[in-house]
């Protein structure tokens, strides 16, 4: 599926993977987020979590009529307030999708897959 935008010069198609990439970049940049992971977290290794190109892997985008549901799977740092990190992820994804793509997400669900102790 894709977003179809009709302009006076023609049509613009934006793939759902773009939504996933934006959501993944926003989520991974939040304070307290170690990395993105897939729905099947057990198969991912810790080194895979830290790769920047895996951000969209931890995001599932689905569409209901003309609204979007975004599911984000993250690993957070031990000691952070998990509810606050999740709320920040939701608000920032909503803002960035509206600003960059002019779309509104009906739901942004954040799934905390693990908590990691980060040693400096």
PDB file of C-alpha atoms in Angstrom:
ATOM      1  CA  UNK A   1       0.000   0.000   0.000  1.00  0.00           C
ATOM      2  CA  UNK A   2       1.018   3.568  -0.385  1.00  0.00           C
ATOM      3  CA  UNK A   3      -0.144   7.102   0.232  1.00  0.00           C
ATOM      4  CA  UNK A   4      -1.472   8.661  -2.944  1.00  0.00           C
ATOM      5  CA  UNK A   5      -1.401  12.436  -3.209  1.00  0.00           C
ATOM      6  CA  UNK A   6      -2.891  14.147  -6.249  1.00  0.00           C
ATOM      7  CA  UNK A   7      -1.335  17.486  -7.228  1.00  0.00           C
ATOM      8  CA  UNK A   8      -1.837  19.775 -10.191  1.00  0.00           C
ATOM      9  CA  UNK A   9       1.404  18.437 -11.686  1.00  0.00           C
ATOM     10  CA  UNK A  10       0.550  14.765 -11.218  1.00  0.00           C
ATOM     11  CA  UNK A  11       0.375  12.024  -8.630  1.00  0.00           C
ATOM     12  CA  UNK A  12       2.766  11.316  -5.751  1.00  0.00           C
ATOM     13  CA  UNK A  13       2.952   7.821  -4.244  1.00  0.00           C
ATOM     14  CA  UNK A  14       4.651   7.369  -0.874  1.00  0.00           C
ATOM     15  CA  UNK A  15       5.258   3.778   0.261  1.00  0.00           C
ATOM     16  CA  UNK A  16       4.265   2.577   3.724  1.00  0.00           C
ATOM     17  CA  UNK A  17       7.945   1.817   4.304  1.00  0.00           C
ATOM     18  CA  UNK A  18       8.505   5.579   4.405  1.00  0.00           C
ATOM     19  CA  UNK A  19       6.084   5.822   7.341  1.00  0.00           C
ATOM     20  CA  UNK A  20       7.930   2.956   9.037  1.00  0.00           C
ATOM     21  CA  UNK A  21      11.315   4.600   8.482  1.00  0.00           C
ATOM     22  CA  UNK A  22      10.170   7.955   9.872  1.00  0.00           C
ATOM     23  CA  UNK A  23       8.549   6.289  12.896  1.00  0.00           C
ATOM     24  CA  UNK A  24      11.646   4.160  13.499  1.00  0.00           C
ATOM     25  CA  UNK A  25      14.025   7.105  13.265  1.00  0.00           C
ATOM     26  CA  UNK A  26      11.897   9.133  15.675  1.00  0.00           C
ATOM     27  CA  UNK A  27      11.529   6.283  18.174  1.00  0.00           C
ATOM     28  CA  UNK A  28      15.218   5.348  18.157  1.00  0.00           C
ATOM     29  CA  UNK A  29      16.258   8.953  18.770  1.00  0.00           C
ATOM     30  CA  UNK A  30      14.266   9.232  22.006  1.00  0.00           C
ATOM     31  CA  UNK A  31      16.118   9.393  25.304  1.00  0.00           C
ATOM     32  CA  UNK A  32      15.946   6.006  26.997  1.00  0.00           C
ATOM     33  CA  UNK A  33      15.580   3.934  23.819  1.00  0.00           C
ATOM     34  CA  UNK A  34      18.427   1.472  23.230  1.00  0.00           C
ATOM     35  CA  UNK A  35      17.191   0.341  19.833  1.00  0.00           C
ATOM     36  CA  UNK A  36      14.447  -1.016  17.653  1.00  0.00           C
ATOM     37  CA  UNK A  37      13.550  -4.674  17.511  1.00  0.00           C
ATOM     38  CA  UNK A  38      11.137  -6.810  15.573  1.00  0.00           C
ATOM     39  CA  UNK A  39       7.943  -8.334  16.860  1.00  0.00           C
ATOM     40  CA  UNK A  40       9.906 -11.577  17.224  1.00  0.00           C
ATOM     41  CA  UNK A  41      12.498 -10.107  19.581  1.00  0.00           C
ATOM     42  CA  UNK A  42      14.024 -13.467  20.556  1.00  0.00           C
ATOM     43  CA  UNK A  43      15.522 -13.873  17.068  1.00  0.00           C
ATOM     44  CA  UNK A  44      17.297 -10.506  17.174  1.00  0.00           C
ATOM     45  CA  UNK A  45      20.751 -10.199  18.639  1.00  0.00           C
ATOM     46  CA  UNK A  46      21.807  -7.228  20.712  1.00  0.00           C
ATOM     47  CA  UNK A  47      24.240  -6.016  18.045  1.00  0.00           C
ATOM     48  CA  UNK A  48      21.389  -5.966  15.519  1.00  0.00           C
ATOM     49  CA  UNK A  49      19.478  -3.584  17.798  1.00  0.00           C
ATOM     50  CA  UNK A  50      22.131  -0.910  17.507  1.00  0.00           C
ATOM     51  CA  UNK A  51      22.320  -0.795  13.709  1.00  0.00           C
ATOM     52  CA  UNK A  52      20.800   2.388  12.331  1.00  0.00           C
ATOM     53  CA  UNK A  53      19.412   0.675   9.207  1.00  0.00           C
ATOM     54  CA  UNK A  54      17.210  -1.600  11.350  1.00  0.00           C
ATOM     55  CA  UNK A  55      14.923   1.194  12.544  1.00  0.00           C
ATOM     56  CA  UNK A  56      12.089   0.390  10.174  1.00  0.00           C
ATOM     57  CA  UNK A  57      12.321  -3.298  11.103  1.00  0.00           C
ATOM     58  CA  UNK A  58      10.797  -2.494  14.490  1.00  0.00           C
ATOM     59  CA  UNK A  59       7.755  -0.765  13.001  1.00  0.00           C
ATOM     60  CA  UNK A  60       4.569  -2.267  11.604  1.00  0.00           C
ATOM     61  CA  UNK A  61       2.251   0.036   9.644  1.00  0.00           C
ATOM     62  CA  UNK A  62      -1.323  -0.927   8.831  1.00  0.00           C
ATOM     63  CA  UNK A  63      -4.152   1.034   7.289  1.00  0.00           C
ATOM     64  CA  UNK A  64      -7.862   1.146   8.161  1.00  0.00           C
ATOM     65  CA  UNK A  65      -9.746   3.037   5.427  1.00  0.00           C
ATOM     66  CA  UNK A  66      -7.820   6.328   5.400  1.00  0.00           C
ATOM     67  CA  UNK A  67      -6.270   6.210   8.862  1.00  0.00           C
ATOM     68  CA  UNK A  68      -3.044   4.550   9.942  1.00  0.00           C
ATOM     69  CA  UNK A  69      -2.076   2.342  12.867  1.00  0.00           C
ATOM     70  CA  UNK A  70       1.627   2.327  13.736  1.00  0.00           C
ATOM     71  CA  UNK A  71       3.081  -0.352  16.030  1.00  0.00           C
ATOM     72  CA  UNK A  72       6.582   0.354  17.347  1.00  0.00           C
ATOM     73  CA  UNK A  73       8.752  -2.295  19.064  1.00  0.00           C
ATOM     74  CA  UNK A  74      11.592  -0.912  21.188  1.00  0.00           C
ATOM     75  CA  UNK A  75      14.146  -1.841  23.828  1.00  0.00           C
ATOM     76  CA  UNK A  76      14.641   0.724  26.588  1.00  0.00           C
ATOM     77  CA  UNK A  77      17.425   1.494  29.042  1.00  0.00           C
ATOM     78  CA  UNK A  78      17.122   0.236  32.600  1.00  0.00           C
ATOM     79  CA  UNK A  79      16.162   2.997  35.022  1.00  0.00           C
ATOM     80  CA  UNK A  80      14.076   5.166  32.711  1.00  0.00           C
ATOM     81  CA  UNK A  81      10.406   5.860  33.346  1.00  0.00           C
ATOM     82  CA  UNK A  82       8.955   3.519  30.725  1.00  0.00           C
ATOM     83  CA  UNK A  83       5.548   5.214  30.527  1.00  0.00           C
ATOM     84  CA  UNK A  84       7.220   8.568  29.864  1.00  0.00           C
ATOM     85  CA  UNK A  85       9.481   7.151  27.138  1.00  0.00           C
ATOM     86  CA  UNK A  86       6.489   5.475  25.452  1.00  0.00           C
ATOM     87  CA  UNK A  87       4.409   8.672  25.606  1.00  0.00           C
ATOM     88  CA  UNK A  88       7.270  10.696  24.104  1.00  0.00           C
ATOM     89  CA  UNK A  89       7.586   8.170  21.281  1.00  0.00           C
ATOM     90  CA  UNK A  90       3.851   8.405  20.542  1.00  0.00           C
ATOM     91  CA  UNK A  91       3.766  12.210  20.552  1.00  0.00           C
ATOM     92  CA  UNK A  92       6.897  12.626  18.441  1.00  0.00           C
ATOM     93  CA  UNK A  93       5.851  10.058  15.836  1.00  0.00           C
ATOM     94  CA  UNK A  94       2.430  11.712  15.552  1.00  0.00           C
ATOM     95  CA  UNK A  95       4.035  15.142  15.125  1.00  0.00           C
ATOM     96  CA  UNK A  96       6.605  13.997  12.553  1.00  0.00           C
ATOM     97  CA  UNK A  97       4.096  12.069  10.428  1.00  0.00           C
ATOM     98  CA  UNK A  98       1.819  15.112  10.349  1.00  0.00           C
ATOM     99  CA  UNK A  99       4.684  17.493   9.573  1.00  0.00           C
ATOM    100  CA  UNK A 100       6.543  15.418   6.970  1.00  0.00           C
ATOM    101  CA  UNK A 101       3.750  13.469   5.243  1.00  0.00           C
ATOM    102  CA  UNK A 102       0.599  15.353   6.248  1.00  0.00           C
ATOM    103  CA  UNK A 103      -1.041  12.171   7.600  1.00  0.00           C
ATOM    104  CA  UNK A 104      -2.701  11.451  10.917  1.00  0.00           C
ATOM    105  CA  UNK A 105      -2.113   8.166  12.706  1.00  0.00           C
ATOM    106  CA  UNK A 106      -5.228   6.825  14.417  1.00  0.00           C
ATOM    107  CA  UNK A 107      -3.134   4.799  16.854  1.00  0.00           C
ATOM    108  CA  UNK A 108       0.536   4.668  17.745  1.00  0.00           C
ATOM    109  CA  UNK A 109       1.147   1.581  19.864  1.00  0.00           C
ATOM    110  CA  UNK A 110       4.484   1.236  21.644  1.00  0.00           C
ATOM    111  CA  UNK A 111       5.609  -2.240  22.678  1.00  0.00           C
ATOM    112  CA  UNK A 112       8.519  -2.436  25.109  1.00  0.00           C
ATOM    113  CA  UNK A 113      10.235  -5.700  24.188  1.00  0.00           C
ATOM    114  CA  UNK A 114      13.052  -5.590  26.738  1.00  0.00           C
ATOM    115  CA  UNK A 115      14.930  -3.468  29.258  1.00  0.00           C
ATOM    116  CA  UNK A 116      18.733  -3.327  28.961  1.00  0.00           C
ATOM    117  CA  UNK A 117      21.318  -2.267  31.499  1.00  0.00           C
ATOM    118  CA  UNK A 118      23.728   0.031  29.682  1.00  0.00           C
ATOM    119  CA  UNK A 119      27.277  -0.006  31.057  1.00  0.00           C
ATOM    120  CA  UNK A 120      29.562   2.873  30.050  1.00  0.00           C
TER     121      UNK A 120
END
